[in-house]
PDB file of C-alpha atoms in Angstrom:
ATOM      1  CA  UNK A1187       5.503 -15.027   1.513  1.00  0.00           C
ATOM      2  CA  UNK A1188       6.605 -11.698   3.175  1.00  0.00           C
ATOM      3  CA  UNK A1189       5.746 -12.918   6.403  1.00  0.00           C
ATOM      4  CA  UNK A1190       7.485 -16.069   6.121  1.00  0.00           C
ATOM      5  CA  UNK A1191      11.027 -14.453   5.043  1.00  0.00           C
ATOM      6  CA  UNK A1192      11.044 -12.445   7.923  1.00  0.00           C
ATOM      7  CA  UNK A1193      10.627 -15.031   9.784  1.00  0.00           C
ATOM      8  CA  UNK A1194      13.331 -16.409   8.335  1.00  0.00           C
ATOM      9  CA  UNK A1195      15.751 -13.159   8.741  1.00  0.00           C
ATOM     10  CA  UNK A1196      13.999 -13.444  12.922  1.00  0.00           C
ATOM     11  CA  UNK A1197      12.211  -9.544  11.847  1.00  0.00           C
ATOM     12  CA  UNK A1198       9.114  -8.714  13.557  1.00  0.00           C
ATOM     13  CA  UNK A1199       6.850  -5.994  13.552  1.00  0.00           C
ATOM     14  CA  UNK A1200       8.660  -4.505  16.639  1.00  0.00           C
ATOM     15  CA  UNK A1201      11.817  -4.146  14.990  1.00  0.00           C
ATOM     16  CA  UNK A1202      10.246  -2.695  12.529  1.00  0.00           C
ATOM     17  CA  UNK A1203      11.295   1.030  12.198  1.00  0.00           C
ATOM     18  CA  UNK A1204       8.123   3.570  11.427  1.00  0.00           C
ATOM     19  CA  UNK A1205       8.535   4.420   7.949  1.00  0.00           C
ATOM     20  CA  UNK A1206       6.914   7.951   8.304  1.00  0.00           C
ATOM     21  CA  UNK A1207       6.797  10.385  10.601  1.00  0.00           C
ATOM     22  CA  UNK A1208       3.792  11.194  12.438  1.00  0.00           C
ATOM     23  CA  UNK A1209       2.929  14.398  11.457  1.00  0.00           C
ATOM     24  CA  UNK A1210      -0.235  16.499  13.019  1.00  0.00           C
ATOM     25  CA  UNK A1211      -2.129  19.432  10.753  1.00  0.00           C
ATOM     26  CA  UNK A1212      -0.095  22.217  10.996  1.00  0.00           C
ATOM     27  CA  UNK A1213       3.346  20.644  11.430  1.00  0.00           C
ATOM     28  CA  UNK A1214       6.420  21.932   9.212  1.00  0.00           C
ATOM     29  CA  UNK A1215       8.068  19.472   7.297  1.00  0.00           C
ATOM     30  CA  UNK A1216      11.898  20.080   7.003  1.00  0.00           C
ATOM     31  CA  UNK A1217      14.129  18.325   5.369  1.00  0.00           C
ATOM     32  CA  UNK A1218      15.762  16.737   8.190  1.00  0.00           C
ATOM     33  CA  UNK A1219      11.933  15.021   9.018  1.00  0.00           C
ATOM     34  CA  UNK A1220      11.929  13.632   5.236  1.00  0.00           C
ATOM     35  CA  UNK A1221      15.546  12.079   5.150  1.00  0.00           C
ATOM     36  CA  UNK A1222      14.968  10.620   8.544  1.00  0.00           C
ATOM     37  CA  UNK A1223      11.769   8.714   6.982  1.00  0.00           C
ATOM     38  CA  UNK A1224      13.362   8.205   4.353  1.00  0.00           C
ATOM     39  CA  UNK A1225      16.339   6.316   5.617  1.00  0.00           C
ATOM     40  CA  UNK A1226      14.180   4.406   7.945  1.00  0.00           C
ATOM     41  CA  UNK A1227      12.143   3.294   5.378  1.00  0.00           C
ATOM     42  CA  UNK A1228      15.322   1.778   3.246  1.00  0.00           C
ATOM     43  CA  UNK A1229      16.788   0.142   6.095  1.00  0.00           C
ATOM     44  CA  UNK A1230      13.645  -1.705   6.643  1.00  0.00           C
ATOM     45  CA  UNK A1231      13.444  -2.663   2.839  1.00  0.00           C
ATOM     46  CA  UNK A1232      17.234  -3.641   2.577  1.00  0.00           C
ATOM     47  CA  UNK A1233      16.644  -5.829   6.301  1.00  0.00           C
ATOM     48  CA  UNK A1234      13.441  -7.774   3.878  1.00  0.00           C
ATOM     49  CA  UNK A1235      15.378  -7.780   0.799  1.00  0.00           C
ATOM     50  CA  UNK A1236      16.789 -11.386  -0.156  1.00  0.00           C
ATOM     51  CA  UNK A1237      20.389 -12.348  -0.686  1.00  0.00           C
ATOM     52  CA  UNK A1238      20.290 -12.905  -4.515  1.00  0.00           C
ATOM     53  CA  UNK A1239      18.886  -9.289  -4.353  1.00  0.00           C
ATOM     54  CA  UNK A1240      15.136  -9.644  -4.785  1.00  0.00           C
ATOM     55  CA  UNK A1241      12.339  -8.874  -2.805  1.00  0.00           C
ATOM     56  CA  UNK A1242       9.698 -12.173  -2.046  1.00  0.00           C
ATOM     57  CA  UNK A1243       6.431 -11.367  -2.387  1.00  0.00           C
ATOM     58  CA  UNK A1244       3.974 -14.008  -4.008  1.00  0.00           C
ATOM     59  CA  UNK A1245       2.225 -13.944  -7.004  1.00  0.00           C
ATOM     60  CA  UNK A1246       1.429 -17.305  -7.730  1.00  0.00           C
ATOM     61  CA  UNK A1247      -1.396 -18.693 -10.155  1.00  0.00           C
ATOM     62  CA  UNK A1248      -1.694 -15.890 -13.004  1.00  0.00           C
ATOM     63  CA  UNK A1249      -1.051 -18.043 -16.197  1.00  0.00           C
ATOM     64  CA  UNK A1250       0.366 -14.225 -18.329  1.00  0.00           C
ATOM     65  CA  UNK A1251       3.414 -13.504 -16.582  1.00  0.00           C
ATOM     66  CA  UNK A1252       5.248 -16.748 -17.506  1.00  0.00           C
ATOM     67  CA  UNK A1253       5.751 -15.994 -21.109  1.00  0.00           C
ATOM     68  CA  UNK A1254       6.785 -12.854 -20.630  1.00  0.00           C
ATOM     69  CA  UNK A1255       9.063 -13.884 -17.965  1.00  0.00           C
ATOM     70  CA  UNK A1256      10.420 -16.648 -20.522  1.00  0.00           C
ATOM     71  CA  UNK A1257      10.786 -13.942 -23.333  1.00  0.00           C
ATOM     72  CA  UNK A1258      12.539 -11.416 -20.868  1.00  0.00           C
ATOM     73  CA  UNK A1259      15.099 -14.197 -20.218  1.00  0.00           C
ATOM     74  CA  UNK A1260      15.556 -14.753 -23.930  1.00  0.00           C
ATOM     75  CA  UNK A1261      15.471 -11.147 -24.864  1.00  0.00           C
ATOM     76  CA  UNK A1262      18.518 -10.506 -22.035  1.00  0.00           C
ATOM     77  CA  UNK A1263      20.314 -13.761 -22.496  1.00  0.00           C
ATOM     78  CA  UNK A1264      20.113 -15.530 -19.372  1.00  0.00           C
ATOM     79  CA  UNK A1265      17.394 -18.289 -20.160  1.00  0.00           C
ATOM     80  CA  UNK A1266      20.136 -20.889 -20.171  1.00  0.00           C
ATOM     81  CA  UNK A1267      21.612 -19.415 -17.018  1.00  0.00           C
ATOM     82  CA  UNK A1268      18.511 -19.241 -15.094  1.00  0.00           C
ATOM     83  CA  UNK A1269      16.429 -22.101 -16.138  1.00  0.00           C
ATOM     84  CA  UNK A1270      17.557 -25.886 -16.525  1.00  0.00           C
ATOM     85  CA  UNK A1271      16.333 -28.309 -19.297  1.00  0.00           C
ATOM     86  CA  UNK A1272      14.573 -29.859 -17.119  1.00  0.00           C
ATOM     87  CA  UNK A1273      12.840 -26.381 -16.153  1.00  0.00           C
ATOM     88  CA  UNK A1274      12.514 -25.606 -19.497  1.00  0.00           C
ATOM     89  CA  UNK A1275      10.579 -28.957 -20.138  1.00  0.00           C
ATOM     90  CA  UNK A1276       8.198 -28.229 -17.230  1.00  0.00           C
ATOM     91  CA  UNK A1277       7.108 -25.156 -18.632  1.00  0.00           C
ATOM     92  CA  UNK A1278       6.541 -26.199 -22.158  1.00  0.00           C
ATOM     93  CA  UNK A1279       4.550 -29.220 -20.502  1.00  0.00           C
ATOM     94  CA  UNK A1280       2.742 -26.301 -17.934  1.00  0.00           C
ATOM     95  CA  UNK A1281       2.244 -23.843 -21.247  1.00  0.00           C
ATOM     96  CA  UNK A1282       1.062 -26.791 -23.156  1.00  0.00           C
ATOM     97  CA  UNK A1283      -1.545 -28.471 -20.896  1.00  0.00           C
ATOM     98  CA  UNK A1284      -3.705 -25.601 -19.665  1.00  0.00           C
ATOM     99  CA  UNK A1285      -3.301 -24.221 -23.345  1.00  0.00           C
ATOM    100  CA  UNK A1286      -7.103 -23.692 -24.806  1.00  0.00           C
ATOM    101  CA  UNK A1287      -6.805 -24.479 -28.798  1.00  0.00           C
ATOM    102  CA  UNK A1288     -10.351 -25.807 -30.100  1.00  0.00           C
ATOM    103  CA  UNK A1289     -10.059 -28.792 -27.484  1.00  0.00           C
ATOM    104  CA  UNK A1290     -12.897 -27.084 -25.368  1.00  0.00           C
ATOM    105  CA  UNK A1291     -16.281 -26.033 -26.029  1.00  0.00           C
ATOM    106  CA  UNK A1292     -16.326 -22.111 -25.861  1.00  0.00           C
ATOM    107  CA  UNK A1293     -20.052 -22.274 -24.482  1.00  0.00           C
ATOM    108  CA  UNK A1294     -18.445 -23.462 -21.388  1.00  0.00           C
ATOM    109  CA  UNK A1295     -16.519 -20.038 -21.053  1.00  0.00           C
ATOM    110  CA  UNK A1296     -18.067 -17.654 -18.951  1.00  0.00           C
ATOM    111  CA  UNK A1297     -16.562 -14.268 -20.708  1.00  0.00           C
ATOM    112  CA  UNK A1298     -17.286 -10.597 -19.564  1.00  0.00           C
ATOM    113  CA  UNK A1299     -19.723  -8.769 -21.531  1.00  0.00           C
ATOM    114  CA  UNK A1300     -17.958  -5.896 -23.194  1.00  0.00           C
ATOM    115  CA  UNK A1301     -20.347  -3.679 -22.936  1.00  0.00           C
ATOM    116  CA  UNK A1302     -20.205  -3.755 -18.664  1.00  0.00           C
ATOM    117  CA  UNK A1303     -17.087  -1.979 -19.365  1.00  0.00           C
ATOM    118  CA  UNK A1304     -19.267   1.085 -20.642  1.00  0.00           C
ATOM    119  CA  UNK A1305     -20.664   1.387 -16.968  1.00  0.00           C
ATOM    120  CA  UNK A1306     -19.761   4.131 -14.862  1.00  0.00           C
ATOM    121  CA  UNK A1307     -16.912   2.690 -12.814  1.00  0.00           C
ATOM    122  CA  UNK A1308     -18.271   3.258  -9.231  1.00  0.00           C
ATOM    123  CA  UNK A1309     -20.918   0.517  -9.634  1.00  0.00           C
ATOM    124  CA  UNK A1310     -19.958  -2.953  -8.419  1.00  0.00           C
ATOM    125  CA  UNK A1311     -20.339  -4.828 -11.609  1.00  0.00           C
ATOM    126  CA  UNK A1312     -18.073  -3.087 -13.761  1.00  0.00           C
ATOM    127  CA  UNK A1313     -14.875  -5.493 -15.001  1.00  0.00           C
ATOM    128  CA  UNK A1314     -12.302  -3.304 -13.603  1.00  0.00           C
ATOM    129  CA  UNK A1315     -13.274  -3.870 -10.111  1.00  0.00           C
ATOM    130  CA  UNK A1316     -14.227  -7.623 -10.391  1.00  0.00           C
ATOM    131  CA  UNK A1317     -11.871  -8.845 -12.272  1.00  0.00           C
ATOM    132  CA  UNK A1318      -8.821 -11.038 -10.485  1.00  0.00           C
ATOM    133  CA  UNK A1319      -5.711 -10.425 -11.771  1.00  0.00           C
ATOM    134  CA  UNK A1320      -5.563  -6.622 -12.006  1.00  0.00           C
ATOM    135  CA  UNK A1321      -6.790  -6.428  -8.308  1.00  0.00           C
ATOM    136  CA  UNK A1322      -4.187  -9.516  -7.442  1.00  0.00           C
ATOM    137  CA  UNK A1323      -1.688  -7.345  -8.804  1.00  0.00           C
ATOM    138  CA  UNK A1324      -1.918  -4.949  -7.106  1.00  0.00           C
ATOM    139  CA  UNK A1325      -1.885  -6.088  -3.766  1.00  0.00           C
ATOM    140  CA  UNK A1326       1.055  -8.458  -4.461  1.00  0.00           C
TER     141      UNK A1326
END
């Protein structure tokens, strides 16, 4: 999604201002080295940064973050501001039909055996590495 709103805002990866300096072993940092990297690296982020104020990135497909989207606009106030009834309808509908309440056999659910989590982390089966969403996170 990054890639396509620069596209949109005409940035490549030419324009594209280093945000660091290269620095060898051995080199001094001053102050004047930090601000310059510094201030590179914000005009780069405000060039990417949307006009409603927000940064695109996607994170499509993760189920958790729409309630707690939907209770962050309730908590603030802005739930009728942001979303339409006929948003508000699609959600419910969204929330409603992948919702898992006795309608499905749980001996079709292929769960993670707590105990893997007891594994030393560096081997390749343990949950923390494996599992989707916390990686998908992360790169988003």
């Amino acid at each position: 999604m990054r890639m396509q709103f620069t596209g949109q805002k005409h940035l490549h990866a030419d324009d594209m201002p280093a945000a660091f300096a290269k620095i060898e072993e051995g080199d001094e940092v001053t102050e004047e080295r930090l601000r310059e990297s510094l201030k590179r690296a914000m005009d780069w982020m405000s060039e990417l940064q949307a006009e409603d104020g927000h940064w695109p990135g996607d994170f499509s497909g993760i189920m958790y973050m729409m309630p707690f989207w939907i209770f962050a606009l309730h908590i603030t106030g802005t739930v009728d501001a942001v979303l339409s009834k006929e948003h508000r309808r699609e959600i419910c509908r969204h929330i409603y039909n992948h919702q898992v309440i006795g309608v499905y056999d749980w001996r079709g659910n292929n769960p993670v055996v707590p105990e893997l989590w007891l594994i030393p982390r560096f081997l390749p089966i343990h949950p923390g590495i494996f599992l989707l969403p916390p990686s998908a996170s992360l790169k988003a």
